[in-house]
Amino acid sequence: MDLIRRKNHREALKNRVENAERIIERGLSFNLRDNIALFKKLFVDDDTFVIREVQNRNNPNIRCCLMSLAGMVDHTIINDNIIRPINTFPGKTRRGELLETLCNQVLQTNNITVSEDINQLLESILYGDTLLFVQGYKRALTINTKGWKTRSIEEPDLEKVFIGPKEGFTESIMQNLSMVRRYILTSDLKFKFRTFGARTHTKVCICYIKGIAQERILEELERRLDSIDLDGILDSEYIKEFICDAPLSIFSTIYRTERPDTVAGKLLEGRIALIVDGTPVALTLPCMFIENIQTNEDYYTSFQSSSFNRIIRIIALLVTTCLPAIYLSLITFHQEMLPTPLLESIYAARQGVPFPSVLELLGLVIIFDIIREAGTRMPTSIGQAFSIVGALVLGQAAVDARFISAPIVIIIAFSGITSLMLPKMLNTIIIVRITLILIASMLGLHGLLILLTAIMLHAFSIHSFGVPYMSYIMTFDSENIKDTAIRMPWWYMNLRPKMIAKDRKRKTVKDNRA
């Protein structure tokens, strides 16, 4: 019975889709009743579909119909700026000019378009606009009445700063674009909209600064976007997986951020941003590895402090990925490299522990990530306390019970804490750390060096929209290292990144006026 029911359900959906396609092909009619019946068939079984017929009190021959979706529109705009003006205007117009009169003299809204394309009208009503049909016209007016509720602007949890702007993106694409526009007040800032998803019709905006962004990168981005064929786009990660250069790599070749000031800064360097409706995460490209070490707060503090913090993050990256594997290699294969008192202390702590060191490390790494993930998913008020208390209680209890040794707890705790300094690379760090532990348990420091070399060769081999991912890592060019592992003062950084920006010179106000 279940198979028969599912089969019937699939057939019903298929028939509904075919009926909708036939209705769309038939097109609009000059008769108002036919147009109402057409859209009723398209929105059958949808109780949010609202139809409101309006008639002019001074001229009964002027009959209109408003169509909208409940919850997507602002009813105040509809009542005060559409229905009331239609009811009360004198009703005297020249023959065949009623639509123009309504657009230019009657309706009191800021955005009105005329269309007879049913697909375009459907997209508009689904996005919160109101459709106005008039008797005797085979066209409809699309009126901007969007009025759904959006989340207030807040600081992103993963990109908090002590100094600098505290605002972050929301799920509204227009609000996000307005925040970016507020940082870059120039007509060279361009916004190009695209629509993706056969079912969701999700709006995606390509943002770039004309004259700074390279046309080659923009054309390549549009080519990759054209290849996307999916019925639904719900997050920017959907787009990212389709357009990134190395989708199977552990390194992300497209940068993600929730901060409008970060997007504005990258646009000024010649990068291109993608902002997706319904998600607070924006994508910027091309992306280089060094961007994971940098934060937007580096540009809001002194260059000495910024440079020191970047060096600390680089050290943290090396520690969090390599420390557990180095410790395992030393106590397993290279004991002669450790001082004798330290070696005696480690082996004394391991007395009575039933598991080999590699299992201790892997087990604690997994447990630490479980506690971190649980603390992230729990309510904010207790998540942090749970993470700290859980780690302390479990670690102390495991040492007292002789399940693990105390040095292993110290190593994993230090490695886990330093990984939190690089939240953008967390997934990469976890994969590399576990892989290094496994290879170190079999080949020691030799295997560790071989695997690190292989990872570096892989990182140097990948690109992001034609730009080498590891650009500026091994360069000694004085111009290219001014904003990498260290940040020079602003008066020294007079050029944009070499392989990204079309116009490398950071122009002054005087240059722009000229």
Coordinates of C-alpha atoms in Angstrom, one line a residue:
M1 CA 0.0 0.0 0.0
D2 CA 2.8 2.4 0.8
L3 CA 4.4 1.8 -2.6
I4 CA 1.1 2.4 -4.3
R5 CA 0.5 5.6 -2.3
R6 CA 4.0 6.9 -3.1
K7 CA 3.5 6.1 -6.8
N8 CA 0.2 8.0 -6.8
H9 CA 1.8 10.9 -5.0
R10 CA 4.6 11.1 -7.6
E11 CA 2.1 11.0 -10.4
A12 CA 0.0 13.7 -8.9
L13 CA 3.1 16.0 -8.5
K14 CA 4.1 15.3 -12.1
N15 CA 0.6 16.1 -13.3
R16 CA 0.6 19.3 -11.3
V17 CA 3.9 20.4 -12.7
E18 CA 2.7 19.7 -16.3
N19 CA -0.5 21.6 -15.7
A20 CA 1.4 24.6 -14.3
E21 CA 3.6 24.5 -17.4
R22 CA 0.6 24.5 -19.7
I23 CA -1.0 27.4 -17.8
I24 CA 2.2 29.4 -18.1
E25 CA 2.5 28.7 -21.8
R26 CA -1.1 30.0 -22.3
G27 CA -0.2 33.4 -21.0
L28 CA -2.3 36.3 -19.7
S29 CA -5.7 37.4 -21.0
F30 CA -7.4 40.7 -21.5
N31 CA -10.2 39.4 -19.3
L32 CA -9.7 40.0 -15.6
R33 CA -11.6 36.9 -14.6
D34 CA -9.4 34.7 -16.8
N35 CA -6.3 36.1 -15.2
I36 CA -7.7 35.5 -11.7
A37 CA -8.6 31.9 -12.6
L38 CA -5.1 31.3 -14.1
F39 CA -3.3 32.4 -10.9
K40 CA -5.7 30.4 -8.7
K41 CA -4.7 27.3 -10.6
L42 CA -1.0 28.1 -10.1
F43 CA -1.5 28.6 -6.3
V44 CA -4.0 25.8 -5.7
D45 CA -3.9 24.5 -2.2
D46 CA -1.9 27.5 -1.0
D47 CA -3.9 29.3 1.7
T48 CA -1.4 32.2 1.9
F49 CA -2.4 33.3 -1.6
V50 CA -4.6 36.4 -1.2
I51 CA -6.8 38.0 -3.9
R52 CA -8.4 41.4 -3.4
E53 CA -10.7 42.9 -6.0
V54 CA -10.9 46.7 -6.2
Q55 CA -13.3 49.0 -8.1
N56 CA -13.1 52.7 -8.6
R57 CA -16.1 54.5 -6.9
N58 CA -16.2 57.2 -9.6
N59 CA -16.0 54.9 -12.6
P60 CA -17.3 51.4 -12.1
N61 CA -15.8 50.3 -15.4
I62 CA -12.3 50.5 -13.7
R63 CA -12.0 47.1 -12.1
C64 CA -8.7 45.8 -10.7
C65 CA -7.4 42.8 -8.7
L66 CA -4.5 42.7 -6.3
M67 CA -2.7 39.4 -5.7
S68 CA -0.1 38.8 -2.9
L69 CA 1.1 36.3 -0.4
A70 CA 0.3 36.7 3.3
G71 CA 3.3 37.2 5.5
M72 CA 5.5 38.5 2.6
V73 CA 3.9 41.9 2.1
D74 CA 3.4 45.1 4.1
H75 CA -0.4 45.5 4.4
T76 CA -0.1 49.2 5.3
I77 CA 1.4 49.9 1.9
I78 CA -1.3 47.9 0.1
N79 CA -4.2 49.6 2.0
D80 CA -2.9 53.2 2.1
N81 CA -0.8 53.5 -1.1
I82 CA -2.6 51.1 -3.5
I83 CA -6.3 50.3 -2.6
R84 CA -7.3 53.8 -1.3
P85 CA -5.8 55.7 -4.3
I86 CA -7.5 53.3 -6.8
N87 CA -10.8 53.8 -5.0
T88 CA -10.7 57.5 -4.8
F89 CA -9.0 58.9 -7.9
P90 CA -11.4 60.6 -10.4
G91 CA -11.4 57.7 -12.8
K92 CA -11.0 59.8 -15.9
T93 CA -8.3 58.6 -18.3
R94 CA -7.7 58.5 -22.0
R95 CA -8.6 55.3 -23.8
G96 CA -5.8 52.8 -23.4
E97 CA -3.8 54.8 -20.9
L98 CA -5.2 53.5 -17.6
L99 CA -2.1 51.5 -16.7
E100 CA 0.1 54.6 -17.4
T101 CA -2.2 56.7 -15.3
L102 CA -2.1 54.3 -12.4
C103 CA 1.7 54.0 -12.5
N104 CA 2.5 57.7 -12.9
Q105 CA -0.4 59.5 -11.1
V106 CA -2.3 57.2 -8.8
L107 CA -0.2 54.6 -7.0
Q108 CA 2.0 56.0 -4.3
T109 CA 4.8 53.5 -4.2
N110 CA 8.5 53.8 -5.1
N111 CA 8.9 50.9 -7.5
I112 CA 6.4 49.8 -10.1
T113 CA 7.1 47.7 -13.2
V114 CA 4.9 46.5 -16.0
S115 CA 5.2 42.9 -17.4
E116 CA 3.2 40.2 -19.2
D117 CA 5.7 37.4 -18.6
I118 CA 4.0 35.0 -16.2
N119 CA 7.4 33.6 -15.0
Q120 CA 8.6 37.1 -14.1
L121 CA 5.2 37.8 -12.3
L122 CA 5.5 34.6 -10.4
E123 CA 9.0 35.4 -9.2
S124 CA 7.9 38.9 -8.1
I125 CA 4.9 37.7 -6.1
L126 CA 6.9 35.0 -4.4
Y127 CA 9.5 37.6 -3.4
G128 CA 7.0 39.8 -1.6
D129 CA 5.7 42.0 -4.4
T130 CA 2.0 42.6 -5.2
L131 CA 0.5 42.1 -8.6
L132 CA -2.1 44.5 -9.9
F133 CA -4.3 43.3 -12.8
V134 CA -6.7 45.7 -14.6
Q135 CA -9.7 44.7 -16.7
G136 CA -9.0 45.0 -20.4
Y137 CA -5.2 44.7 -20.1
K138 CA -3.0 41.8 -20.9
R139 CA -0.3 43.1 -18.7
A140 CA 0.1 43.4 -14.9
L141 CA 1.8 45.9 -12.6
T142 CA 4.4 44.6 -10.1
I143 CA 4.4 46.8 -7.0
N144 CA 7.1 46.7 -4.3
T145 CA 5.3 45.9 -1.1
K146 CA 7.9 43.7 0.6
G147 CA 7.3 43.6 4.3
W148 CA 8.6 40.4 5.9
K149 CA 10.4 40.5 9.2
T150 CA 14.2 40.2 9.4
R151 CA 16.7 39.6 12.1
S152 CA 18.2 42.7 13.7
I153 CA 21.8 43.5 12.9
E154 CA 24.2 41.8 15.4
E155 CA 27.9 41.1 15.8
P156 CA 28.8 37.7 14.3
D157 CA 29.7 35.1 17.0
L158 CA 32.7 33.7 15.1
E159 CA 34.2 37.1 14.1
K160 CA 34.0 39.1 17.3
V161 CA 36.3 42.1 17.7
F162 CA 37.3 44.4 20.5
I163 CA 38.0 47.3 18.3
G164 CA 36.1 48.1 15.1
P165 CA 32.5 47.9 13.8
K166 CA 30.2 45.5 15.6
E167 CA 27.7 44.8 12.8
G168 CA 27.3 41.7 10.9
F169 CA 25.2 40.4 7.9
T170 CA 21.6 39.2 8.3
E171 CA 19.5 37.0 6.2
S172 CA 18.1 39.9 4.1
I173 CA 20.2 40.4 0.9
M174 CA 19.1 44.0 0.4
Q175 CA 20.0 44.9 4.0
N176 CA 23.4 43.3 3.5
L177 CA 24.0 45.2 0.3
S178 CA 23.1 48.4 2.0
M179 CA 25.7 47.8 4.7
V180 CA 28.4 47.2 2.1
R181 CA 27.3 50.3 0.1
R182 CA 27.6 52.4 3.3
Y183 CA 31.3 51.6 3.5
I184 CA 32.1 52.2 -0.2
L185 CA 30.3 55.4 -1.4
T186 CA 31.2 55.3 -5.1
S187 CA 29.3 54.6 -8.3
D188 CA 32.1 52.2 -9.3
L189 CA 30.7 49.7 -6.8
K190 CA 28.6 47.4 -8.9
F191 CA 25.8 44.9 -7.9
K192 CA 24.8 42.3 -10.4
F193 CA 21.9 40.0 -9.5
R194 CA 21.5 36.4 -10.6
T195 CA 18.8 33.8 -9.7
F196 CA 19.5 30.2 -8.9
G197 CA 17.4 27.2 -8.0
A198 CA 14.6 25.8 -10.1
R199 CA 12.4 25.7 -7.0
T200 CA 13.8 28.3 -4.6
H201 CA 14.7 31.0 -7.1
T202 CA 17.3 32.3 -4.7
K203 CA 18.8 35.7 -5.5
V204 CA 22.6 36.0 -5.5
C205 CA 24.4 39.3 -5.9
I206 CA 27.9 39.7 -7.5
C207 CA 29.6 42.6 -5.9
Y208 CA 32.8 44.2 -7.3
I209 CA 34.4 47.6 -7.8
K210 CA 34.7 48.5 -11.5
G211 CA 38.3 49.5 -12.4
I212 CA 39.8 47.5 -9.5
A213 CA 38.5 44.0 -10.0
Q214 CA 39.9 42.1 -13.0
E215 CA 37.5 41.3 -15.8
R216 CA 39.2 38.0 -16.3
I217 CA 38.2 36.8 -12.8
L218 CA 34.7 38.2 -13.2
E219 CA 34.1 36.4 -16.4
E220 CA 35.4 33.2 -15.0
L221 CA 33.1 33.5 -12.0
E222 CA 30.1 34.1 -14.2
R223 CA 31.0 31.1 -16.4
R224 CA 31.1 28.9 -13.3
L225 CA 27.9 30.3 -12.0
D226 CA 26.2 29.5 -15.3
S227 CA 27.1 25.8 -14.8
I228 CA 25.1 25.5 -11.6
D229 CA 22.0 23.4 -12.1
L230 CA 20.2 22.7 -8.8
D231 CA 16.6 22.9 -7.7
G232 CA 17.3 24.7 -4.5
I233 CA 19.9 27.1 -3.1
L234 CA 19.6 27.7 0.7
D235 CA 23.0 28.8 1.7
S236 CA 26.2 30.3 0.2
E237 CA 27.9 27.0 0.8
Y238 CA 25.8 25.5 -2.1
I239 CA 27.3 28.1 -4.4
K240 CA 30.8 27.6 -3.0
E241 CA 31.0 23.9 -3.7
F242 CA 30.0 24.5 -7.3
I243 CA 32.5 27.3 -8.1
C244 CA 35.6 26.5 -6.0
D245 CA 38.8 25.4 -7.8
A246 CA 39.6 22.4 -5.6
P247 CA 36.4 21.0 -4.1
L248 CA 38.2 17.8 -2.8
S249 CA 41.0 19.7 -1.1
I250 CA 41.2 20.2 2.6
F251 CA 41.9 23.9 1.9
S252 CA 39.1 26.3 1.1
T253 CA 39.9 28.4 -2.0
I254 CA 36.9 30.8 -1.3
Y255 CA 36.8 33.0 1.8
R256 CA 33.7 33.1 4.0
T257 CA 32.7 36.0 6.2
E258 CA 29.8 37.5 8.1
R259 CA 31.2 41.0 8.3
P260 CA 30.3 43.8 5.9
D261 CA 33.6 45.7 6.7
T262 CA 35.6 42.6 5.8
V263 CA 33.7 42.4 2.5
A264 CA 34.3 46.1 1.8
G265 CA 38.0 45.7 2.6
K266 CA 38.4 42.8 0.2
L267 CA 36.5 44.6 -2.5
L268 CA 38.9 47.5 -2.2
E269 CA 41.7 45.0 -2.8
G270 CA 40.2 43.9 -6.1
R271 CA 38.3 40.8 -4.9
I272 CA 34.7 39.9 -5.9
A273 CA 32.0 39.1 -3.3
L274 CA 29.0 36.9 -3.6
I275 CA 26.0 37.7 -1.3
V276 CA 23.2 35.1 -1.2
D277 CA 19.7 35.9 -0.1
G278 CA 18.6 34.0 3.1
T279 CA 22.1 33.6 4.6
P280 CA 24.4 35.9 6.6
V281 CA 27.5 34.5 5.1
A282 CA 29.2 36.2 2.1
L283 CA 31.8 34.7 -0.2
T284 CA 34.9 36.5 -1.4
L285 CA 37.3 35.4 -4.2
P286 CA 40.1 34.9 -5.1
C287 CA 41.3 33.6 -1.8
M288 CA 44.8 33.0 -0.6
F289 CA 46.1 31.0 2.4
I290 CA 47.4 34.0 4.2
E291 CA 43.8 35.4 4.6
N292 CA 43.2 32.7 7.2
I293 CA 45.8 34.3 9.4
Q294 CA 44.5 37.8 9.0
T295 CA 41.5 39.3 10.8
N296 CA 39.7 42.6 10.2
E297 CA 40.7 43.8 13.6
D298 CA 44.4 43.8 12.4
Y299 CA 43.5 47.0 10.4
Y300 CA 41.8 48.7 13.4
T301 CA 44.9 48.5 15.7
S302 CA 48.5 49.6 15.4
F303 CA 50.7 47.9 12.9
Q304 CA 53.0 46.7 15.7
S305 CA 50.1 44.9 17.5
S306 CA 48.7 43.5 14.3
S307 CA 52.0 42.1 13.2
F308 CA 52.6 40.5 16.6
N309 CA 49.1 38.9 16.6
R310 CA 49.6 37.5 13.1
I311 CA 52.9 35.9 14.1
I312 CA 51.2 34.4 17.2
R313 CA 48.5 32.9 14.9
I314 CA 51.1 31.4 12.7
I315 CA 52.8 29.8 15.7
A316 CA 49.4 28.6 16.9
L317 CA 48.7 27.0 13.5
L318 CA 52.0 25.0 13.8
V319 CA 51.4 24.1 17.4
T320 CA 47.8 22.9 17.0
T321 CA 48.6 20.7 13.9
C322 CA 52.0 19.4 14.7
L323 CA 52.4 19.2 18.5
P324 CA 50.5 16.0 19.2
A325 CA 52.3 14.2 16.3
I326 CA 55.7 15.5 17.4
Y327 CA 55.1 14.3 21.0
L328 CA 54.0 10.9 19.8
S329 CA 57.1 10.6 17.5
L330 CA 59.5 11.6 20.3
I331 CA 58.1 9.1 23.0
T332 CA 57.7 6.3 20.5
F333 CA 60.7 6.4 18.1
H334 CA 63.1 9.2 19.1
Q335 CA 63.4 9.0 22.9
E336 CA 67.1 10.0 22.7
M337 CA 66.0 13.5 21.7
L338 CA 64.3 14.1 25.0
P339 CA 66.1 15.1 28.2
T340 CA 66.4 12.1 30.6
P341 CA 64.5 13.7 33.5
L342 CA 61.6 14.6 31.1
L343 CA 61.6 11.1 29.6
E344 CA 61.5 9.5 33.1
S345 CA 58.6 11.8 34.1
I346 CA 56.6 10.9 31.0
Y347 CA 57.1 7.1 31.5
A348 CA 56.3 7.4 35.2
A349 CA 53.0 9.1 34.2
R350 CA 52.2 6.3 31.8
Q351 CA 52.6 3.5 34.4
G352 CA 49.3 1.6 34.6
V353 CA 47.8 3.1 31.4
P354 CA 46.4 0.2 29.3
F355 CA 46.3 1.9 25.9
P356 CA 49.2 2.9 23.6
S357 CA 49.9 6.6 23.1
V358 CA 48.4 6.8 19.6
L359 CA 45.0 5.6 20.9
E360 CA 45.3 8.0 23.8
L361 CA 45.9 10.9 21.4
L362 CA 43.2 10.0 18.9
G363 CA 40.7 9.3 21.6
L364 CA 41.3 12.7 23.3
V365 CA 41.3 14.6 20.0
I366 CA 37.9 13.1 19.2
I367 CA 36.5 13.8 22.8
F368 CA 37.8 17.4 22.7
D369 CA 36.0 18.0 19.4
I370 CA 32.8 16.4 20.8
I371 CA 32.9 18.7 23.8
R372 CA 33.6 21.7 21.6
E373 CA 30.8 20.8 19.2
A374 CA 28.4 20.1 22.1
G375 CA 29.2 23.5 23.7
T376 CA 28.6 25.2 20.4
R377 CA 25.2 23.6 19.9
M378 CA 24.0 24.2 23.4
P379 CA 22.4 27.4 24.6
T380 CA 24.9 30.3 24.9
S381 CA 24.2 30.7 28.6
I382 CA 25.5 27.2 29.5
G383 CA 27.5 26.2 26.5
Q384 CA 30.8 27.8 27.5
A385 CA 30.5 26.6 31.1
F386 CA 29.7 23.1 29.9
S387 CA 32.8 23.1 27.6
I388 CA 35.2 24.2 30.4
V389 CA 33.7 22.0 33.2
G390 CA 33.3 19.0 30.9
A391 CA 36.9 19.1 29.8
L392 CA 38.3 19.6 33.3
V393 CA 36.1 16.9 34.9
L394 CA 36.6 14.3 32.2
G395 CA 40.3 14.9 31.9
Q396 CA 41.0 14.7 35.6
A397 CA 38.7 11.7 36.0
A398 CA 40.4 9.9 33.1
V399 CA 43.9 10.5 34.6
D400 CA 42.9 9.4 38.1
A401 CA 41.3 6.2 36.6
R402 CA 44.5 5.5 34.6
F403 CA 42.7 5.5 31.3
I404 CA 45.1 8.2 29.9
S405 CA 48.3 9.8 31.0
A406 CA 48.6 13.4 32.3
P407 CA 51.1 14.6 29.6
I408 CA 48.6 13.5 26.9
V409 CA 45.9 15.7 28.5
I410 CA 48.3 18.7 28.5
I411 CA 49.3 18.2 24.8
I412 CA 45.7 17.8 23.6
A413 CA 44.4 20.7 25.7
F414 CA 47.1 23.1 24.4
S415 CA 46.6 21.9 20.8
G416 CA 42.8 22.3 21.1
I417 CA 43.0 25.8 22.6
T418 CA 45.4 27.1 20.0
S419 CA 43.1 25.8 17.2
L420 CA 40.4 28.2 18.5
M421 CA 42.6 31.1 17.4
L422 CA 42.0 30.1 13.7
P423 CA 38.3 29.5 13.5
K424 CA 38.3 29.8 9.7
M425 CA 40.6 26.8 9.4
L426 CA 39.1 24.6 12.1
N427 CA 38.0 21.8 9.7
T428 CA 41.4 21.8 8.0
I429 CA 43.2 21.7 11.3
I430 CA 41.2 18.7 12.6
I431 CA 41.9 16.7 9.4
V432 CA 45.6 17.5 9.3
R433 CA 46.1 16.9 13.0
I434 CA 44.6 13.4 12.9
T435 CA 46.5 12.5 9.8
L436 CA 49.8 13.6 11.3
I437 CA 49.1 11.6 14.4
L438 CA 48.5 8.4 12.3
I439 CA 51.6 8.8 10.2
A440 CA 53.7 9.7 13.2
S441 CA 52.6 6.5 15.0
M442 CA 54.0 4.5 12.1
L443 CA 57.1 6.4 10.8
G444 CA 57.9 8.9 13.5
L445 CA 59.4 12.3 12.6
H446 CA 60.5 11.1 9.2
G447 CA 56.9 10.3 8.3
L448 CA 55.8 13.6 9.8
L449 CA 58.2 15.6 7.6
I450 CA 57.2 13.6 4.5
L451 CA 53.5 14.2 5.1
L452 CA 54.0 17.9 5.9
T453 CA 56.0 18.2 2.6
A454 CA 53.2 16.5 0.7
I455 CA 50.6 18.9 2.2
M456 CA 52.7 21.9 1.4
L457 CA 53.2 20.7 -2.2
H458 CA 49.4 20.2 -2.5
A459 CA 48.7 23.7 -1.2
F460 CA 51.2 25.2 -3.6
S461 CA 49.6 23.4 -6.5
I462 CA 46.1 24.7 -6.1
H463 CA 44.7 28.0 -7.4
S464 CA 41.8 30.3 -6.7
F465 CA 40.4 31.7 -9.9
G466 CA 43.8 31.7 -11.5
V467 CA 45.6 33.1 -8.4
P468 CA 48.1 30.7 -6.6
Y469 CA 46.6 29.8 -3.2
M470 CA 50.0 30.2 -1.5
S471 CA 50.8 33.5 -3.0
Y472 CA 53.2 35.7 -1.0
I473 CA 54.2 32.9 1.4
M474 CA 57.7 32.3 0.0
T475 CA 58.2 35.7 -1.6
F476 CA 60.9 38.3 -0.5
D477 CA 59.5 41.1 -2.6
S478 CA 59.2 44.1 -0.4
E479 CA 56.0 45.2 -2.0
N480 CA 54.2 41.9 -1.7
I481 CA 55.1 41.2 2.0
K482 CA 53.7 44.4 3.4
D483 CA 50.4 42.8 4.3
T484 CA 51.1 39.1 4.9
A485 CA 52.6 37.6 8.1
I486 CA 53.2 41.2 9.2
R487 CA 51.3 44.4 8.5
M488 CA 53.2 47.5 7.6
P489 CA 51.9 51.0 8.3
W490 CA 49.3 52.3 5.9
W491 CA 51.6 54.9 4.4
Y492 CA 53.8 52.1 3.1
M493 CA 51.0 50.0 1.7
N494 CA 50.5 52.1 -1.5
L495 CA 49.8 49.1 -3.8
R496 CA 47.1 46.5 -4.0
P497 CA 47.8 42.7 -4.3
K498 CA 49.7 42.1 -7.5
M499 CA 47.7 39.1 -9.0
I500 CA 44.3 40.2 -7.8
A501 CA 43.7 43.9 -8.5
K502 CA 43.6 45.5 -12.0
D503 CA 44.5 48.9 -10.7
R504 CA 47.2 48.3 -8.1
K505 CA 47.6 51.9 -7.0
R506 CA 45.6 52.9 -3.9
K507 CA 44.5 56.3 -5.2
T508 CA 44.1 59.4 -3.0
V509 CA 41.1 61.7 -3.1
K510 CA 43.1 64.1 -5.2
D511 CA 43.9 61.4 -7.8
N512 CA 40.2 60.5 -8.0
R513 CA 39.2 64.1 -8.7
A514 CA 41.8 64.4 -11.3

